Coordinates of C-alpha atoms and ligand atoms in Angstrom, one line a residue:
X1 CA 0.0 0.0 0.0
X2 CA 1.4 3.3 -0.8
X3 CA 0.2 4.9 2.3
X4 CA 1.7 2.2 4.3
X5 CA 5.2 3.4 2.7
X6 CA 4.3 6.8 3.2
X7 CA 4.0 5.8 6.9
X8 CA 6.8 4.2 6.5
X9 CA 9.5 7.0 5.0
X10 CA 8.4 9.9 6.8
X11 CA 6.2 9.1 10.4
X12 CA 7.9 7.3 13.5
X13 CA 6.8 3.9 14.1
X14 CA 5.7 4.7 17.7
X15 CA 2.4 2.4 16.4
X16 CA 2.1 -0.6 15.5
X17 CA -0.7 0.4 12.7
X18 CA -3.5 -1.5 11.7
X19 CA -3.7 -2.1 7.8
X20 CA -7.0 -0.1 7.5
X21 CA -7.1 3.8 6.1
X22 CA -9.7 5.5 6.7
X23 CA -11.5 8.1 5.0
X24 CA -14.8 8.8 6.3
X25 CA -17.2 8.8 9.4
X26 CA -20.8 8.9 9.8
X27 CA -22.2 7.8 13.3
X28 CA -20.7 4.4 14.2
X29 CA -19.5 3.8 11.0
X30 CA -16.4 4.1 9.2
X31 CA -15.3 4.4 5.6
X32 CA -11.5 3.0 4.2
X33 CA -10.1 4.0 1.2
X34 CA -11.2 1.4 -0.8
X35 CA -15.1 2.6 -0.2
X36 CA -15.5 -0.4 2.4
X37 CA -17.6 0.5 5.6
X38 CA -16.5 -0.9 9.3
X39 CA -19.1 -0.4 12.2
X40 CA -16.9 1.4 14.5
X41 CA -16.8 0.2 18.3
X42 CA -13.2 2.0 18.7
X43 CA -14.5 5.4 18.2
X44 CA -11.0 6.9 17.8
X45 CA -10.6 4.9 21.7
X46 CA -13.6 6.1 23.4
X47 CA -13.4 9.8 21.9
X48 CA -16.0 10.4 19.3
X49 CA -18.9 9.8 22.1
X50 CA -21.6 10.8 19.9
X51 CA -20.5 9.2 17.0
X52 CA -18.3 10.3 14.0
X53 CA -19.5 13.6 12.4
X54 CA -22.7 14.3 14.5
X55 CA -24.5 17.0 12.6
X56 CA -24.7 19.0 16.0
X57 CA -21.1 19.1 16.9
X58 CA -20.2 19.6 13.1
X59 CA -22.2 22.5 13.0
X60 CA -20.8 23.9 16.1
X61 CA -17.6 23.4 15.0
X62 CA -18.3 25.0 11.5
X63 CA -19.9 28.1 12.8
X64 CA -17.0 28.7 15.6
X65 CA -14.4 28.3 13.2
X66 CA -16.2 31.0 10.9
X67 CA -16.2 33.6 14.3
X68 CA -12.8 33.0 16.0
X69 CA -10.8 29.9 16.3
X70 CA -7.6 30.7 19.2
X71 CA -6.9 33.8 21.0
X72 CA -5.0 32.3 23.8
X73 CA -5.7 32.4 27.2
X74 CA -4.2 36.2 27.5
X75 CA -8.0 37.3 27.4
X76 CA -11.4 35.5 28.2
X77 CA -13.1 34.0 25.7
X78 CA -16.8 33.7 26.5
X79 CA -17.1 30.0 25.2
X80 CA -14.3 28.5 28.0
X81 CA -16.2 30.0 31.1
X82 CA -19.5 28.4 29.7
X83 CA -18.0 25.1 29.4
X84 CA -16.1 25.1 32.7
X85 CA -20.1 26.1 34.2
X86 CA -21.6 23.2 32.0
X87 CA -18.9 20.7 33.7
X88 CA -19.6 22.2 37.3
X89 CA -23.5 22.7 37.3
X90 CA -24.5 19.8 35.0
X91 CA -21.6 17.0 35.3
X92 CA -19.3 17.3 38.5
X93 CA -21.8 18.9 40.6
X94 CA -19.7 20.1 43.3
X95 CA -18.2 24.1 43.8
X96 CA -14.6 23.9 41.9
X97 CA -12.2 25.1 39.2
X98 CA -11.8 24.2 36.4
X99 CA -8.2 24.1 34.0
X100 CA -8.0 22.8 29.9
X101 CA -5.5 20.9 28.2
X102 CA -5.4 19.5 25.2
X103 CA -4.9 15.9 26.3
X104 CA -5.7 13.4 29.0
X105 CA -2.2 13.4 29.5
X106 CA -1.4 17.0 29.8
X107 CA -4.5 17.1 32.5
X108 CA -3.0 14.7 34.9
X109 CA 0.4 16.6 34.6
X110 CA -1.6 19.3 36.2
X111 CA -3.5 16.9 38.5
X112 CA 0.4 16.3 39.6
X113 CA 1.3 19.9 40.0
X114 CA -1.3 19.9 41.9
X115 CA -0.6 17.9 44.0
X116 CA 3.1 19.2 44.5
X117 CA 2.1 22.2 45.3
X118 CA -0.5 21.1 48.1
X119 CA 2.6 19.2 49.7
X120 CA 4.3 22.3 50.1
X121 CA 1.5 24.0 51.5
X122 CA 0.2 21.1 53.6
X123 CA 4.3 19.9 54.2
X124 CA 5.5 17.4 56.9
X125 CA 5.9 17.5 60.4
X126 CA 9.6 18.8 59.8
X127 CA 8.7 21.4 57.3
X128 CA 9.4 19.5 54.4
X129 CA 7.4 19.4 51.5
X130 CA 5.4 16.2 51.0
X131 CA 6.2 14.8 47.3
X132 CA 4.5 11.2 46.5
X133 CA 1.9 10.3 45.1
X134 CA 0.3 6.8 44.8
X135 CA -1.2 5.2 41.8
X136 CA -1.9 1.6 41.1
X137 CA -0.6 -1.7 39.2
X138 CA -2.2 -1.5 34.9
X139 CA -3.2 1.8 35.6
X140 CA -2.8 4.3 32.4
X141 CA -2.2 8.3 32.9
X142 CA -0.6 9.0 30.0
X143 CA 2.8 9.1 28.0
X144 CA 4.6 12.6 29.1
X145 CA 7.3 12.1 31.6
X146 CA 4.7 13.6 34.2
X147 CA 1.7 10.6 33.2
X148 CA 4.3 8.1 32.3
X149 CA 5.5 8.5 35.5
X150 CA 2.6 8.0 37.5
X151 CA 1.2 4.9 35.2
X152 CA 1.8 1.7 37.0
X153 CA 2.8 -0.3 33.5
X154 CA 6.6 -1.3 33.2
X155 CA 6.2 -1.4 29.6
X156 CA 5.0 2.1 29.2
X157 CA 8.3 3.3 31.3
X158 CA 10.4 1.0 29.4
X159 CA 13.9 2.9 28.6
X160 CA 12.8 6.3 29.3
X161 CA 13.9 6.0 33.1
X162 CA 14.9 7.8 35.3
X163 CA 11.1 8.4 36.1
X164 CA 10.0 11.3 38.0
X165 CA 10.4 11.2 41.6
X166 CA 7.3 10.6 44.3
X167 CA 5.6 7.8 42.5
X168 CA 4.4 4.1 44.0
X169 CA 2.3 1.2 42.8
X170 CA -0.6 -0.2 44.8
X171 CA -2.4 -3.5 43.9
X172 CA -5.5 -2.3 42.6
X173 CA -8.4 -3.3 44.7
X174 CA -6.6 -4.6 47.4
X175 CA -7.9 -2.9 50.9
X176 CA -4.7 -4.7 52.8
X177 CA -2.6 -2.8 50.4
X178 CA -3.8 0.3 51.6
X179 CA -3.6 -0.3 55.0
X180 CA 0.3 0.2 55.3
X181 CA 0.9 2.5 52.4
X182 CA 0.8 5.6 53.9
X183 CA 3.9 7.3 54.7
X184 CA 4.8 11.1 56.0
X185 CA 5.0 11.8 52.6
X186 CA 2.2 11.0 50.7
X187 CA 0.4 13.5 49.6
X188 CA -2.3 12.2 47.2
X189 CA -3.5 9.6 45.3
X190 CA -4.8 9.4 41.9
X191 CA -6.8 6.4 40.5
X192 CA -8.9 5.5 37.4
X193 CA -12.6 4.1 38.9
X194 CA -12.7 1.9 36.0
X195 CA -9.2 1.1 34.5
X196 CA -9.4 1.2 30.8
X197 CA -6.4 0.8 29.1
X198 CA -4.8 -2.0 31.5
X199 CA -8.1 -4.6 30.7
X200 CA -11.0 -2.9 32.0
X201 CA -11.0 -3.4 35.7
X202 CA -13.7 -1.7 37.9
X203 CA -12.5 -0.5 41.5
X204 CA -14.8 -2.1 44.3
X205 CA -17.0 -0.1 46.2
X206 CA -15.2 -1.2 49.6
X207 CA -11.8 0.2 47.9
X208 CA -12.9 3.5 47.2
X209 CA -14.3 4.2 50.6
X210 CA -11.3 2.6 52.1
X211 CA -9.4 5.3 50.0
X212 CA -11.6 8.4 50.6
X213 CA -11.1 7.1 54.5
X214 CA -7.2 7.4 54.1
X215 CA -6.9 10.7 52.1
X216 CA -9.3 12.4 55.4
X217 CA -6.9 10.7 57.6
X218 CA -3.6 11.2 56.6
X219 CA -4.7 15.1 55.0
X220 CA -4.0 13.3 51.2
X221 CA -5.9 14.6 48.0
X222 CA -7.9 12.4 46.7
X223 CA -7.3 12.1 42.3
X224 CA -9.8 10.0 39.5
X225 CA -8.7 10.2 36.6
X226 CA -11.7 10.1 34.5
X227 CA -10.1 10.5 31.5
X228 CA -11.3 7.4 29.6
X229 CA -14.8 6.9 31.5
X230 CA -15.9 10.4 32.4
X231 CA -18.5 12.2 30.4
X232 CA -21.7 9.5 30.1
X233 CA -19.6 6.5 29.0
X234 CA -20.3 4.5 32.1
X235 CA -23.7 5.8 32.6
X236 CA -23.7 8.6 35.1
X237 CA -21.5 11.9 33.6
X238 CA -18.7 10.8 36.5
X239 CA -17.9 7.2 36.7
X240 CA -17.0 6.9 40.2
X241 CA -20.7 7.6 41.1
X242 CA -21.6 4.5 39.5
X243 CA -19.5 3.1 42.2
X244 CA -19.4 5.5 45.2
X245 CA -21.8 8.0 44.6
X246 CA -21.1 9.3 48.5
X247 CA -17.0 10.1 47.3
X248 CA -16.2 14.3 46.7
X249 CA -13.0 13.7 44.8
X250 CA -10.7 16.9 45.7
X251 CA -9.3 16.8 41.5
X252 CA -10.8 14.9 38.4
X253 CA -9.1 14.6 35.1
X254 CA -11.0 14.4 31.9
X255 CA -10.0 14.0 28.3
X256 CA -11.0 12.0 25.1
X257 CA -15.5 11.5 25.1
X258 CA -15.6 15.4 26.4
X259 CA -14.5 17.1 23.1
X260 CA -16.1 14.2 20.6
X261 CA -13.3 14.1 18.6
X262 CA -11.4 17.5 19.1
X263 CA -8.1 17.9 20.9
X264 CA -9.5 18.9 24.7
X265 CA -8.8 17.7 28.5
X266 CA -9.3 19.3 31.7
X267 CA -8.6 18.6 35.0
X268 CA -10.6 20.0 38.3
X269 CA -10.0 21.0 41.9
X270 CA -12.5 21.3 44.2
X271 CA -13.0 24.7 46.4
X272 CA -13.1 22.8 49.6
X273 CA -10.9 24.6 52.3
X274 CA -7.6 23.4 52.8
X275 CA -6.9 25.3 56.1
X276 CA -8.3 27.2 59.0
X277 CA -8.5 30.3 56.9
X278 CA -10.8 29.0 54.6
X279 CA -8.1 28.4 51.6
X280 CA -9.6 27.0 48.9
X281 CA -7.9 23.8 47.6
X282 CA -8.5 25.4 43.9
X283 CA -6.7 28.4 44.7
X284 CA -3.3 27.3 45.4
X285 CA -2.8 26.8 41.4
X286 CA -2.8 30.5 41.2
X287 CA -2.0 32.9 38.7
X288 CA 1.3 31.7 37.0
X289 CA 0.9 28.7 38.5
X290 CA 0.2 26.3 35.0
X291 CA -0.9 27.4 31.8
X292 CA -1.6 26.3 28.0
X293 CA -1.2 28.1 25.1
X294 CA -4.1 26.6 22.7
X295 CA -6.0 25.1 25.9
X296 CA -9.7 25.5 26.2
X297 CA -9.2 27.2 23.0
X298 CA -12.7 28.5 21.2
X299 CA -12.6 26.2 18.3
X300 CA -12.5 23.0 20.9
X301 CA -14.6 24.5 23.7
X302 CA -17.2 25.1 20.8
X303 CA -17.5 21.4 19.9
X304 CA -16.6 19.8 23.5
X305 CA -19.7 22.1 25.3
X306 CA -22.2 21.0 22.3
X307 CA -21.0 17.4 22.9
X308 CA -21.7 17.7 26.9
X309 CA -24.8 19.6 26.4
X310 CA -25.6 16.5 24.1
X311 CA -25.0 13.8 26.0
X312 CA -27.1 15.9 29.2
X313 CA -30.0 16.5 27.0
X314 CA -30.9 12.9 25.2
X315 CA -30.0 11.4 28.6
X316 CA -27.4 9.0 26.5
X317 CA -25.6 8.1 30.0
X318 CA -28.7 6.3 30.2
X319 CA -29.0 4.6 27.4
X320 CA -25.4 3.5 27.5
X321 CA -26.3 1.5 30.6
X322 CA -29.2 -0.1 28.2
X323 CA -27.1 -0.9 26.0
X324 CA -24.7 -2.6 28.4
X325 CA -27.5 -4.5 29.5
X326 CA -28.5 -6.2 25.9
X327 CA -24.6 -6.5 25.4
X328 CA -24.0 -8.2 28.5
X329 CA -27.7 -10.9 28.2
X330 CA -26.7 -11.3 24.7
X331 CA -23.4 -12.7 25.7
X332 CA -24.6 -14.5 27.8
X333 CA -27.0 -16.7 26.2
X334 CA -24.4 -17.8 23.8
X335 CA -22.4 -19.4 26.7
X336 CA -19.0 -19.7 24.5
X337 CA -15.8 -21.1 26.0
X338 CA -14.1 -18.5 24.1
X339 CA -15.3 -15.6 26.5
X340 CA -14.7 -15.4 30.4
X341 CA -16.7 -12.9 31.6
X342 CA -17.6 -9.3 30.4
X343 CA -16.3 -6.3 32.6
X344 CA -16.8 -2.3 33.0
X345 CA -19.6 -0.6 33.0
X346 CA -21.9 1.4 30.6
X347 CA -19.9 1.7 27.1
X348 CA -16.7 0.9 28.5
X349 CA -16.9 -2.9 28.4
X350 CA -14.1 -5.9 28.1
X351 CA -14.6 -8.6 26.6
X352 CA -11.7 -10.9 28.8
X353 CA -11.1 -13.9 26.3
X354 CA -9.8 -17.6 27.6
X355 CA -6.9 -17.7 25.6
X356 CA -6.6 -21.7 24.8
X357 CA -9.4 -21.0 22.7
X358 CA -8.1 -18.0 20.8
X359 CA -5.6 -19.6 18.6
X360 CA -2.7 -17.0 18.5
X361 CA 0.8 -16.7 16.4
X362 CA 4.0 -16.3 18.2
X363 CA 4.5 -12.7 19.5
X364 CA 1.1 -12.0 19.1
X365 CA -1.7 -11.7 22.0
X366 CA -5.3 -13.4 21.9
X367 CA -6.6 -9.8 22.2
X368 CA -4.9 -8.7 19.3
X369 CA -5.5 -11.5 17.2
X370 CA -9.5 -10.8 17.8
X371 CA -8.8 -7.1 16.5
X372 CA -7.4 -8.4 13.6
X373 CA -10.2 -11.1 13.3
X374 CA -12.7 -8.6 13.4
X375 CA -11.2 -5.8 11.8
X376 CA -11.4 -8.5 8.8
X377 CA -14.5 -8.8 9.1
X378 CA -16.0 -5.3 9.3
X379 CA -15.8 -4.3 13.0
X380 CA -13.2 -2.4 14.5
X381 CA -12.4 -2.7 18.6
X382 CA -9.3 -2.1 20.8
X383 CA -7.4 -4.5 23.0
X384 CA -7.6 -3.8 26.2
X385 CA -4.9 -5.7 27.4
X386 CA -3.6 -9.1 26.1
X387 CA -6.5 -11.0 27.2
X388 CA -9.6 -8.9 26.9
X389 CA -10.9 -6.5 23.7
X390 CA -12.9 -3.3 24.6
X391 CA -16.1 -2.3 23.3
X392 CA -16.0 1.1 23.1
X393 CA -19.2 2.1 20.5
X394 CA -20.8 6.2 20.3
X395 CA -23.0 6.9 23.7
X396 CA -25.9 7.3 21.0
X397 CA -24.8 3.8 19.3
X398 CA -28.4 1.8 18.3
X399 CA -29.8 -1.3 19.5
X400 CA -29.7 -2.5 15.8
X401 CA -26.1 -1.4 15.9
X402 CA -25.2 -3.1 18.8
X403 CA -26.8 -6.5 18.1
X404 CA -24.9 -6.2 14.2
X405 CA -21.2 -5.5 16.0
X406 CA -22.3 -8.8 18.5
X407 CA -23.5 -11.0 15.7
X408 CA -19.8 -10.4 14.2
X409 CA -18.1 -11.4 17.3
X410 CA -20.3 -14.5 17.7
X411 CA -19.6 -15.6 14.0
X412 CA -15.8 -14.8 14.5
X413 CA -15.5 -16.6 17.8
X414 CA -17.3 -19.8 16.4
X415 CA -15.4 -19.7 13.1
X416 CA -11.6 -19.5 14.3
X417 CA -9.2 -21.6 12.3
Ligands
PLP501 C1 -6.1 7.8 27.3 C2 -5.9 8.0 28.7 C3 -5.0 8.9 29.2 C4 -4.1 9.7 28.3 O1 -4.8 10.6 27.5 P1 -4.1 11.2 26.2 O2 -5.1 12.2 25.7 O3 -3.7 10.1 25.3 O4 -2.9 12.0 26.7 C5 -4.9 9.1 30.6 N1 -5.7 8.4 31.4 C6 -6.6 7.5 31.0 C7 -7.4 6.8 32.0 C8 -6.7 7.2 29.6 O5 -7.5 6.3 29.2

């Protein structure tokens, strides 16, 4: 293929690239170059929430980029406060401050300043400032030295060490863990409620109340990193309220499903006090503090505030959890050997496979080889994982949709060579 060469000669091969080229979006489908359509359960990994090319968001983005596209955050573009009250009023629900980026990334960098900063205000008992953070085993923040750092995955850190100081692992869901982890300085900790990229694991209700406990005691700030399942993809706008409804996180990170396809993240802090003079925790990333030259510009607050408003106003958090439920009987019934249970919640679902029935080449995965399987045959997933694939379809994605992606995985799981 000539665009593979192209790929070749001039981009680094930081991917390994699937052989499909596409072209085209409408909804959850997708068009190659060859004019052959795909129904699209990767949505650009979770991002295009309301499906590719949703006349509302086009239109947004159309008419914003006809009026003003970037004036940097030197002045105050109307469009970037009116976001930041849609995500307070309508989807955190809870007095804070809100910060974009322009990845999920770049929003838990500032998640760790953060937290950095609230170490040297809050320091130790000998006036030191308090510097780690802990994160958790297949956890996924991100690939600058900031995210990479704080992302419990050897293979992500491979040969770019030394990482950045302050960082430990936990077990994920494992309360005993917790119990001795605390040390003078800790000064927050930052989880995903549902781990996407390391398989799709769900945190425990038990474990995130054991958590919130520790960061009261011990003075820590409490992090999620919502970045993957924020926004309506696990049903409520904020995923850990599918789990712990009762939890007031002190910082949230967002990215991916909130801009529907544009380049936008953000990350939150609460304006709970901090100290007896009534400091609020969002104030202490003050002016000079952080900044972004094309974050929360016009162009992507345009799009990102018509795809909240969206999601809000059809109720398609919702629906997603409908649409869990027919995924979830449907797989069921079929009782195949070839699947070991179905995990996540809402949109943001893993399929874990029993590898001895996936037959797999050498240096491949049995996730992997199901992407490839059923990219072959018109329906395009991640791997979440080497064991499990992730269904990641629009928020707006139709039962008839749904039941035509799960008819393809059934025929490719009973067909394997
Ligand atoms: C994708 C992801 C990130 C990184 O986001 P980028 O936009 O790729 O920088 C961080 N956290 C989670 C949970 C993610 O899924």
């Amino acid at each position: 293929m000539e665009m593979s060469r192209k790929f070749d000669n001039h981009v680094l091969a930081t991917y390994k690239r699937l052989p499909l080229a596409p072209v085209r979006g409408e909804g959850a489908r997708l068009w190659d170059d060859s004019g052959r359509s795909y129904l699209d359960f990767c949505m650009g990994i979770a991002v295009c929430s309301l499906g590719h090319c949703h006349p509302r968001v086009t239109s947004a983005i159309k008419q914003q980029a006809e009026t003003l596209v970037h004036c940097s955050n030197l002045y105050q573009p109307a469009i970037q406060a009116e976001l930041a009250e849609e995500i307070n009023l309508h989807h955190v629900c809870l007095p804070g401050k809100n910060f974009f980026s322009n990845s999920g990334a770049e929003a838990n960098d500032g998640l760790i300043k953060s937290a950095r900063r609230f170490g040297h205000r809050r320091p130790m008992a000998d006036g030191s400032p308090r510097t780690e953070m802990l994160t958790f085993q297949q956890s996924f923040h991100g690939r600058t030295l900031g995210a990479m750092s704080a992302t419990g995955q050897k293979k992500i850190q491979e040969e770019f060490d030394p990482m950045l100081l302050g960082f430990r692992y936990l077990p994920f869901n494992d309360l005993t863990a917790l119990e001795t982890a605390i040390r003078p300085e800790t000064v927050a900790i930052m989880l995903e409620p549902i781990q996407g990229e390391g398989g799709v694991h769900i945190a425990t209700h038990a474990f995130l109340l054991e958590i919130a406990r520790l960061c009261k005691k011990h003075d820590l700030l409490l992090f999620f990193d919502e970045v993957q399942a924020g926004f309506g993809r696990c049903g409520d706008s904020m995923a850990w309220r599918m789990i712990a409804p009762e939890i007031e996180p002190d910082g949230i990170s967002w990215a991916k499903g909130m801009g529907g396809g544009v380049p936008i993240g953000a990350f939150w802090l609460s304006d709970r006090s901090i100290d007896d003079h009534g400091t609020a925790l969002s104030s202490i990333m003050n002016h000079g503090s952080h900044g972004s030259t094309y974050g929360g510009n016009p162009l992507v607050c345009a799009a990102s505030l018509t795809v909240l408003r969206e999601i809000r106003e059809s109720n398609l958090g919702a629906h997603a959890l409908a649409m869990e439920a027919r995924i979830r009987q449907t797989i069921e019934a079929w009782k195949l050997p070839h699947i070991r249970e179905v995990r996540g919640k809402g949109l943001l679902l893993g399929i874990a496979l029993n590898a001895e029935f996936i037959p797999t080449q050498e240096g491949s995965t049995p996730s992997m080889t199901m992407v490839h399987h059923l990219l072959t045959k018109g329906l395009l997933v991640p791997a979440a994982g080497a064991d499990a694939i992730r269904l990641l379809p629009p928020l707006n994605v139709t039962a008839e949709e749904v039941d035509e992606a799960l008819s393809i995985l059934l025929d490719t799981l009973t067909n394997l060579a």
